[in-house]
Amino acid sequence: MFASSLRSRLPSQIRTFAKKAAPKKAAAPKAAAAASGSDLAHQPELKLFGIHARYATATYVAASKAGSLDKVETELLAIESTTKSNPTFSNFLNDPTVAPAEKEAQINSIFGDKMSDITVNLMSALAGNARLSETDKVVSAYSELMKAKRGEVAAVITSAAPLSAAVADQVTAALKSKVGDAKVVLSMEVDSSIMGGLQVQIGDEFVDLSVASRIDAVSRTINGPQLSEL
């Protein structure tokens, strides 16, 4: 009963949600308005915020000017992969007892002749400013800038069990119909803890249509103050 009801609501709810999540080009900041046309041509199409975003944006601009956007992305993703698969390297990045200058020297030794100057300069800057622990966030931000450049929006569909082809196609169509010209990069995940239904993450937007969330809502209602006051 719930499953059929959920399927009937999926298209409209996900389309509305996806429309809000579709990527939008950032308005040029006031400071950039005075910049040369050449500089503006290398600015990312997405405005991100935070320290990690500043590093990612500066790296994007440098890579764009050098015609190395894709190369730098590949290198950064390789570094991210290494941090996840190599505990020794990850511990080195996050070790607060190692002086920034020593980390910077080690970074130059590790990557100096293996990666582009732009990637090495980024990692050296993170090391010198004691921000190597932010590496994964910087890589993620750079990836977001690249997705915006390619007109992509990432979507993650989480279900309690693998979706049938029919339901997967229905959800995919609902997403694609509302993100305009953006290309939906879809990935499917299975999490039995949600018990049923779906969770959908697209861009920064999240919608929870899971059975677990409904049970939680019912539990909060039952245990709410309105009943205890009776």
PDB file of C-alpha atoms in Angstrom:
ATOM      1  CA  MET A   1       0.000   0.000   0.000  1.00  0.00           C
ATOM      2  CA  PHE A   2       2.695   2.443   1.036  1.00  0.00           C
ATOM      3  CA  ALA A   3       4.941   1.408  -1.866  1.00  0.00           C
ATOM      4  CA  SER A   4       2.253   2.048  -4.472  1.00  0.00           C
ATOM      5  CA  SER A   5       1.352   5.354  -2.824  1.00  0.00           C
ATOM      6  CA  LEU A   6       5.008   6.358  -2.825  1.00  0.00           C
ATOM      7  CA  ARG A   7       5.425   5.526  -6.511  1.00  0.00           C
ATOM      8  CA  SER A   8       2.399   7.659  -7.366  1.00  0.00           C
ATOM      9  CA  ARG A   9       3.891  10.670  -5.587  1.00  0.00           C
ATOM     10  CA  LEU A  10       7.496  10.278  -6.709  1.00  0.00           C
ATOM     11  CA  PRO A  11       7.409  12.114 -10.032  1.00  0.00           C
ATOM     12  CA  SER A  12       5.756  15.325  -8.779  1.00  0.00           C
ATOM     13  CA  GLN A  13       7.742  15.529  -5.531  1.00  0.00           C
ATOM     14  CA  ILE A  14      11.086  14.771  -7.138  1.00  0.00           C
ATOM     15  CA  ARG A  15      10.461  17.079 -10.096  1.00  0.00           C
ATOM     16  CA  THR A  16       9.671  19.978  -7.750  1.00  0.00           C
ATOM     17  CA  PHE A  17      12.704  19.197  -5.630  1.00  0.00           C
ATOM     18  CA  ALA A  18      15.015  18.769  -8.639  1.00  0.00           C
ATOM     19  CA  LYS A  19      13.945  22.089 -10.118  1.00  0.00           C
ATOM     20  CA  LYS A  20      15.183  23.863  -6.985  1.00  0.00           C
ATOM     21  CA  ALA A  21      18.425  21.905  -7.045  1.00  0.00           C
ATOM     22  CA  ALA A  22      19.320  22.602 -10.682  1.00  0.00           C
ATOM     23  CA  PRO A  23      22.670  24.415 -10.898  1.00  0.00           C
ATOM     24  CA  LYS A  24      22.589  28.159 -11.452  1.00  0.00           C
ATOM     25  CA  LYS A  25      25.397  30.255 -12.773  1.00  0.00           C
ATOM     26  CA  ALA A  26      26.783  32.651 -10.208  1.00  0.00           C
ATOM     27  CA  ALA A  27      26.446  36.367 -10.753  1.00  0.00           C
ATOM     28  CA  ALA A  28      29.809  38.019 -11.283  1.00  0.00           C
ATOM     29  CA  PRO A  29      31.054  39.608  -8.046  1.00  0.00           C
ATOM     30  CA  LYS A  30      31.512  43.395  -8.008  1.00  0.00           C
ATOM     31  CA  ALA A  31      35.265  43.089  -7.804  1.00  0.00           C
ATOM     32  CA  ALA A  32      35.292  40.925 -10.899  1.00  0.00           C
ATOM     33  CA  ALA A  33      33.309  43.480 -12.876  1.00  0.00           C
ATOM     34  CA  ALA A  34      36.381  45.665 -13.067  1.00  0.00           C
ATOM     35  CA  ALA A  35      38.608  42.803 -14.122  1.00  0.00           C
ATOM     36  CA  SER A  36      39.698  42.335 -17.693  1.00  0.00           C
ATOM     37  CA  GLY A  37      37.669  40.220 -20.085  1.00  0.00           C
ATOM     38  CA  SER A  38      40.517  37.725 -20.074  1.00  0.00           C
ATOM     39  CA  ASP A  39      40.305  37.278 -16.289  1.00  0.00           C
ATOM     40  CA  LEU A  40      36.531  36.944 -16.366  1.00  0.00           C
ATOM     41  CA  ALA A  41      36.783  34.241 -18.996  1.00  0.00           C
ATOM     42  CA  HIS A  42      38.574  32.024 -16.502  1.00  0.00           C
ATOM     43  CA  GLN A  43      36.228  32.505 -13.552  1.00  0.00           C
ATOM     44  CA  PRO A  44      34.167  29.436 -12.543  1.00  0.00           C
ATOM     45  CA  GLU A  45      30.466  29.447 -13.293  1.00  0.00           C
ATOM     46  CA  LEU A  46      29.620  28.508  -9.712  1.00  0.00           C
ATOM     47  CA  LYS A  47      30.186  30.637  -6.614  1.00  0.00           C
ATOM     48  CA  LEU A  48      31.282  28.638  -3.580  1.00  0.00           C
ATOM     49  CA  PHE A  49      31.972  29.841  -0.062  1.00  0.00           C
ATOM     50  CA  GLY A  50      34.394  28.921   2.709  1.00  0.00           C
ATOM     51  CA  ILE A  51      38.155  28.575   3.061  1.00  0.00           C
ATOM     52  CA  HIS A  52      38.276  25.350   1.033  1.00  0.00           C
ATOM     53  CA  ALA A  53      36.258  27.038  -1.726  1.00  0.00           C
ATOM     54  CA  ARG A  54      38.776  29.881  -1.940  1.00  0.00           C
ATOM     55  CA  TYR A  55      41.606  27.425  -2.534  1.00  0.00           C
ATOM     56  CA  ALA A  56      39.531  25.488  -5.066  1.00  0.00           C
ATOM     57  CA  THR A  57      38.497  28.631  -6.948  1.00  0.00           C
ATOM     58  CA  ALA A  58      42.049  29.986  -7.120  1.00  0.00           C
ATOM     59  CA  THR A  59      43.218  26.610  -8.411  1.00  0.00           C
ATOM     60  CA  TYR A  60      40.404  26.530 -10.985  1.00  0.00           C
ATOM     61  CA  VAL A  61      41.349  29.976 -12.318  1.00  0.00           C
ATOM     62  CA  ALA A  62      45.029  29.029 -12.566  1.00  0.00           C
ATOM     63  CA  ALA A  63      44.179  25.741 -14.288  1.00  0.00           C
ATOM     64  CA  SER A  64      41.791  27.462 -16.690  1.00  0.00           C
ATOM     65  CA  LYS A  65      44.459  29.957 -17.727  1.00  0.00           C
ATOM     66  CA  ALA A  66      46.891  27.085 -18.286  1.00  0.00           C
ATOM     67  CA  GLY A  67      44.341  24.991 -20.169  1.00  0.00           C
ATOM     68  CA  SER A  68      44.734  22.271 -17.541  1.00  0.00           C
ATOM     69  CA  LEU A  69      41.319  22.067 -15.876  1.00  0.00           C
ATOM     70  CA  ASP A  70      40.791  18.381 -16.618  1.00  0.00           C
ATOM     71  CA  LYS A  71      44.383  17.428 -15.821  1.00  0.00           C
ATOM     72  CA  VAL A  72      44.261  19.146 -12.435  1.00  0.00           C
ATOM     73  CA  GLU A  73      40.916  17.522 -11.652  1.00  0.00           C
ATOM     74  CA  THR A  74      42.370  14.088 -12.416  1.00  0.00           C
ATOM     75  CA  GLU A  75      45.377  14.783 -10.195  1.00  0.00           C
ATOM     76  CA  LEU A  76      43.273  16.055  -7.300  1.00  0.00           C
ATOM     77  CA  LEU A  77      40.965  13.056  -7.492  1.00  0.00           C
ATOM     78  CA  ALA A  78      44.037  10.808  -7.406  1.00  0.00           C
ATOM     79  CA  ILE A  79      45.229  12.570  -4.252  1.00  0.00           C
ATOM     80  CA  GLU A  80      41.783  12.197  -2.699  1.00  0.00           C
ATOM     81  CA  SER A  81      41.781   8.503  -3.550  1.00  0.00           C
ATOM     82  CA  THR A  82      45.182   8.112  -1.922  1.00  0.00           C
ATOM     83  CA  THR A  83      44.033   9.792   1.295  1.00  0.00           C
ATOM     84  CA  LYS A  84      41.199   7.274   1.509  1.00  0.00           C
ATOM     85  CA  SER A  85      43.215   4.174   0.663  1.00  0.00           C
ATOM     86  CA  ASN A  86      46.514   4.980   2.368  1.00  0.00           C
ATOM     87  CA  PRO A  87      46.220   5.548   6.153  1.00  0.00           C
ATOM     88  CA  THR A  88      49.871   6.594   6.408  1.00  0.00           C
ATOM     89  CA  PHE A  89      49.406   9.396   3.880  1.00  0.00           C
ATOM     90  CA  SER A  90      46.106  10.445   5.461  1.00  0.00           C
ATOM     91  CA  ASN A  91      47.680  10.552   8.926  1.00  0.00           C
ATOM     92  CA  PHE A  92      50.522  12.673   7.559  1.00  0.00           C
ATOM     93  CA  LEU A  93      48.083  15.223   6.137  1.00  0.00           C
ATOM     94  CA  ASN A  94      46.160  15.448   9.392  1.00  0.00           C
ATOM     95  CA  ASP A  95      49.054  15.270  11.878  1.00  0.00           C
ATOM     96  CA  PRO A  96      49.130  18.585  13.800  1.00  0.00           C
ATOM     97  CA  THR A  97      52.530  17.775  15.338  1.00  0.00           C
ATOM     98  CA  VAL A  98      54.328  18.071  11.990  1.00  0.00           C
ATOM     99  CA  ALA A  99      55.378  21.650  11.307  1.00  0.00           C
ATOM    100  CA  PRO A 100      53.815  23.316   8.221  1.00  0.00           C
ATOM    101  CA  ALA A 101      57.260  23.956   6.724  1.00  0.00           C
ATOM    102  CA  GLU A 102      58.166  20.278   7.040  1.00  0.00           C
ATOM    103  CA  LYS A 103      54.861  19.231   5.481  1.00  0.00           C
ATOM    104  CA  GLU A 104      55.424  21.655   2.611  1.00  0.00           C
ATOM    105  CA  ALA A 105      58.881  20.193   1.973  1.00  0.00           C
ATOM    106  CA  GLN A 106      57.488  16.664   2.054  1.00  0.00           C
ATOM    107  CA  ILE A 107      54.657  17.585  -0.333  1.00  0.00           C
ATOM    108  CA  ASN A 108      57.135  19.045  -2.828  1.00  0.00           C
ATOM    109  CA  SER A 109      59.249  15.907  -2.522  1.00  0.00           C
ATOM    110  CA  ILE A 110      56.265  13.576  -3.026  1.00  0.00           C
ATOM    111  CA  PHE A 111      54.497  15.381  -5.872  1.00  0.00           C
ATOM    112  CA  GLY A 112      57.118  17.698  -7.357  1.00  0.00           C
ATOM    113  CA  ASP A 113      58.001  15.619 -10.415  1.00  0.00           C
ATOM    114  CA  LYS A 114      54.765  13.646 -10.662  1.00  0.00           C
ATOM    115  CA  MET A 115      52.046  16.276 -10.979  1.00  0.00           C
ATOM    116  CA  SER A 116      51.460  19.636 -12.613  1.00  0.00           C
ATOM    117  CA  ASP A 117      52.850  22.798 -11.050  1.00  0.00           C
ATOM    118  CA  ILE A 118      49.305  23.965 -10.325  1.00  0.00           C
ATOM    119  CA  THR A 119      48.452  20.900  -8.254  1.00  0.00           C
ATOM    120  CA  VAL A 120      51.820  20.971  -6.471  1.00  0.00           C
ATOM    121  CA  ASN A 121      51.395  24.681  -5.722  1.00  0.00           C
ATOM    122  CA  LEU A 122      47.948  24.037  -4.246  1.00  0.00           C
ATOM    123  CA  MET A 123      49.190  21.238  -2.001  1.00  0.00           C
ATOM    124  CA  SER A 124      52.204  23.323  -0.972  1.00  0.00           C
ATOM    125  CA  ALA A 125      49.942  26.246  -0.098  1.00  0.00           C
ATOM    126  CA  LEU A 126      47.705  23.991   1.983  1.00  0.00           C
ATOM    127  CA  ALA A 127      50.776  22.601   3.740  1.00  0.00           C
ATOM    128  CA  GLY A 128      52.353  26.001   4.355  1.00  0.00           C
ATOM    129  CA  ASN A 129      49.112  27.361   5.796  1.00  0.00           C
ATOM    130  CA  ALA A 130      48.510  24.299   7.988  1.00  0.00           C
ATOM    131  CA  ARG A 131      45.408  23.345   6.020  1.00  0.00           C
ATOM    132  CA  LEU A 132      46.313  19.954   4.575  1.00  0.00           C
ATOM    133  CA  SER A 133      43.496  18.508   6.680  1.00  0.00           C
ATOM    134  CA  GLU A 134      41.164  20.420   4.333  1.00  0.00           C
ATOM    135  CA  THR A 135      42.469  18.570   1.263  1.00  0.00           C
ATOM    136  CA  ASP A 136      39.364  16.430   0.711  1.00  0.00           C
ATOM    137  CA  LYS A 137      37.089  19.478   1.043  1.00  0.00           C
ATOM    138  CA  VAL A 138      39.192  21.417  -1.455  1.00  0.00           C
ATOM    139  CA  VAL A 139      39.081  18.516  -3.917  1.00  0.00           C
ATOM    140  CA  SER A 140      35.314  18.244  -3.472  1.00  0.00           C
ATOM    141  CA  ALA A 141      34.893  21.976  -4.094  1.00  0.00           C
ATOM    142  CA  TYR A 142      37.048  21.806  -7.239  1.00  0.00           C
ATOM    143  CA  SER A 143      34.933  18.902  -8.466  1.00  0.00           C
ATOM    144  CA  GLU A 144      31.795  20.984  -7.904  1.00  0.00           C
ATOM    145  CA  LEU A 145      33.271  23.789 -10.007  1.00  0.00           C
ATOM    146  CA  MET A 146      34.090  21.322 -12.778  1.00  0.00           C
ATOM    147  CA  LYS A 147      30.597  19.825 -12.685  1.00  0.00           C
ATOM    148  CA  ALA A 148      29.138  23.305 -13.063  1.00  0.00           C
ATOM    149  CA  LYS A 149      31.439  23.936 -16.031  1.00  0.00           C
ATOM    150  CA  ARG A 150      30.207  20.731 -17.666  1.00  0.00           C
ATOM    151  CA  GLY A 151      26.585  21.522 -16.837  1.00  0.00           C
ATOM    152  CA  GLU A 152      26.313  18.522 -14.531  1.00  0.00           C
ATOM    153  CA  VAL A 153      24.328  17.999 -11.366  1.00  0.00           C
ATOM    154  CA  ALA A 154      25.047  14.984  -9.169  1.00  0.00           C
ATOM    155  CA  ALA A 155      22.124  12.974  -7.823  1.00  0.00           C
ATOM    156  CA  VAL A 156      22.205  10.102  -5.338  1.00  0.00           C
ATOM    157  CA  ILE A 157      19.182   7.835  -4.943  1.00  0.00           C
ATOM    158  CA  THR A 158      19.178   5.718  -1.780  1.00  0.00           C
ATOM    159  CA  SER A 159      16.753   2.815  -1.419  1.00  0.00           C
ATOM    160  CA  ALA A 160      16.331  -0.015   1.083  1.00  0.00           C
ATOM    161  CA  ALA A 161      16.782  -2.574  -1.705  1.00  0.00           C
ATOM    162  CA  PRO A 162      17.941  -2.337  -5.320  1.00  0.00           C
ATOM    163  CA  LEU A 163      15.351  -0.496  -7.407  1.00  0.00           C
ATOM    164  CA  SER A 164      13.600  -2.216 -10.256  1.00  0.00           C
ATOM    165  CA  ALA A 165      14.474  -0.897 -13.691  1.00  0.00           C
ATOM    166  CA  ALA A 166      10.996   0.623 -14.011  1.00  0.00           C
ATOM    167  CA  VAL A 167      11.195   2.623 -10.771  1.00  0.00           C
ATOM    168  CA  ALA A 168      14.793   3.691 -11.491  1.00  0.00           C
ATOM    169  CA  ASP A 169      13.747   4.947 -14.925  1.00  0.00           C
ATOM    170  CA  GLN A 170      10.773   6.794 -13.417  1.00  0.00           C
ATOM    171  CA  VAL A 171      12.935   8.564 -10.837  1.00  0.00           C
ATOM    172  CA  THR A 172      15.616   9.404 -13.404  1.00  0.00           C
ATOM    173  CA  ALA A 173      13.043  10.838 -15.802  1.00  0.00           C
ATOM    174  CA  ALA A 174      11.512  12.934 -13.015  1.00  0.00           C
ATOM    175  CA  LEU A 175      14.910  14.389 -12.154  1.00  0.00           C
ATOM    176  CA  LYS A 176      15.948  15.077 -15.729  1.00  0.00           C
ATOM    177  CA  SER A 177      12.673  16.765 -16.601  1.00  0.00           C
ATOM    178  CA  LYS A 178      13.271  19.545 -14.100  1.00  0.00           C
ATOM    179  CA  VAL A 179      16.958  20.371 -14.218  1.00  0.00           C
ATOM    180  CA  GLY A 180      16.836  22.173 -17.530  1.00  0.00           C
ATOM    181  CA  ASP A 181      19.944  21.735 -19.638  1.00  0.00           C
ATOM    182  CA  ALA A 182      21.922  20.235 -16.761  1.00  0.00           C
ATOM    183  CA  LYS A 183      23.173  16.693 -17.148  1.00  0.00           C
ATOM    184  CA  VAL A 184      22.107  14.458 -14.259  1.00  0.00           C
ATOM    185  CA  VAL A 185      24.973  12.267 -13.046  1.00  0.00           C
ATOM    186  CA  LEU A 186      23.048   9.603 -11.170  1.00  0.00           C
ATOM    187  CA  SER A 187      24.289   7.041  -8.674  1.00  0.00           C
ATOM    188  CA  MET A 188      22.263   4.457  -6.790  1.00  0.00           C
ATOM    189  CA  GLU A 189      22.940   3.383  -3.211  1.00  0.00           C
ATOM    190  CA  VAL A 190      21.318   0.745  -1.017  1.00  0.00           C
ATOM    191  CA  ASP A 191      20.770   1.298   2.717  1.00  0.00           C
ATOM    192  CA  SER A 192      18.501  -1.196   4.444  1.00  0.00           C
ATOM    193  CA  SER A 193      18.153   1.078   7.483  1.00  0.00           C
ATOM    194  CA  ILE A 194      15.719   3.366   5.644  1.00  0.00           C
ATOM    195  CA  MET A 195      13.357   0.338   5.559  1.00  0.00           C
ATOM    196  CA  GLY A 196      11.604   1.334   2.344  1.00  0.00           C
ATOM    197  CA  GLY A 197      10.864   4.302   0.114  1.00  0.00           C
ATOM    198  CA  LEU A 198      13.631   6.560  -1.148  1.00  0.00           C
ATOM    199  CA  GLN A 199      16.041   9.284  -0.154  1.00  0.00           C
ATOM    200  CA  VAL A 200      17.124  11.638  -2.920  1.00  0.00           C
ATOM    201  CA  GLN A 201      20.131  13.957  -2.802  1.00  0.00           C
ATOM    202  CA  ILE A 202      20.659  16.291  -5.738  1.00  0.00           C
ATOM    203  CA  GLY A 203      23.113  19.128  -5.439  1.00  0.00           C
ATOM    204  CA  ASP A 204      22.580  20.684  -2.012  1.00  0.00           C
ATOM    205  CA  GLU A 205      18.954  19.590  -1.832  1.00  0.00           C
ATOM    206  CA  PHE A 206      17.730  16.528   0.039  1.00  0.00           C
ATOM    207  CA  VAL A 207      14.299  14.910   0.187  1.00  0.00           C
ATOM    208  CA  ASP A 208      13.467  12.003   2.484  1.00  0.00           C
ATOM    209  CA  LEU A 209      10.618   9.762   1.324  1.00  0.00           C
ATOM    210  CA  SER A 210      11.781   6.786   3.362  1.00  0.00           C
ATOM    211  CA  VAL A 211       9.646   4.571   5.571  1.00  0.00           C
ATOM    212  CA  ALA A 212      12.089   5.175   8.424  1.00  0.00           C
ATOM    213  CA  SER A 213      11.487   8.931   8.298  1.00  0.00           C
ATOM    214  CA  ARG A 214       7.718   8.386   8.384  1.00  0.00           C
ATOM    215  CA  ILE A 215       7.986   6.048  11.363  1.00  0.00           C
ATOM    216  CA  ASP A 216      10.173   8.618  13.097  1.00  0.00           C
ATOM    217  CA  ALA A 217       7.592  11.341  12.421  1.00  0.00           C
ATOM    218  CA  VAL A 218       4.804   9.170  13.843  1.00  0.00           C
ATOM    219  CA  SER A 219       6.924   8.405  16.916  1.00  0.00           C
ATOM    220  CA  ARG A 220       7.550  12.098  17.527  1.00  0.00           C
ATOM    221  CA  THR A 221       3.840  12.785  17.237  1.00  0.00           C
ATOM    222  CA  ILE A 222       2.933  10.011  19.677  1.00  0.00           C
ATOM    223  CA  ASN A 223       5.552  11.162  22.168  1.00  0.00           C
ATOM    224  CA  GLY A 224       4.893  14.859  21.636  1.00  0.00           C
ATOM    225  CA  PRO A 225       3.747  17.340  24.276  1.00  0.00           C
ATOM    226  CA  GLN A 226       0.204  17.400  22.932  1.00  0.00           C
ATOM    227  CA  LEU A 227      -0.378  13.856  24.243  1.00  0.00           C
ATOM    228  CA  SER A 228       1.505  14.247  27.501  1.00  0.00           C
ATOM    229  CA  GLU A 229      -0.617  17.267  28.339  1.00  0.00           C
ATOM    230  CA  LEU A 230      -3.911  15.327  28.030  1.00  0.00           C
TER     231      LEU A 230
END
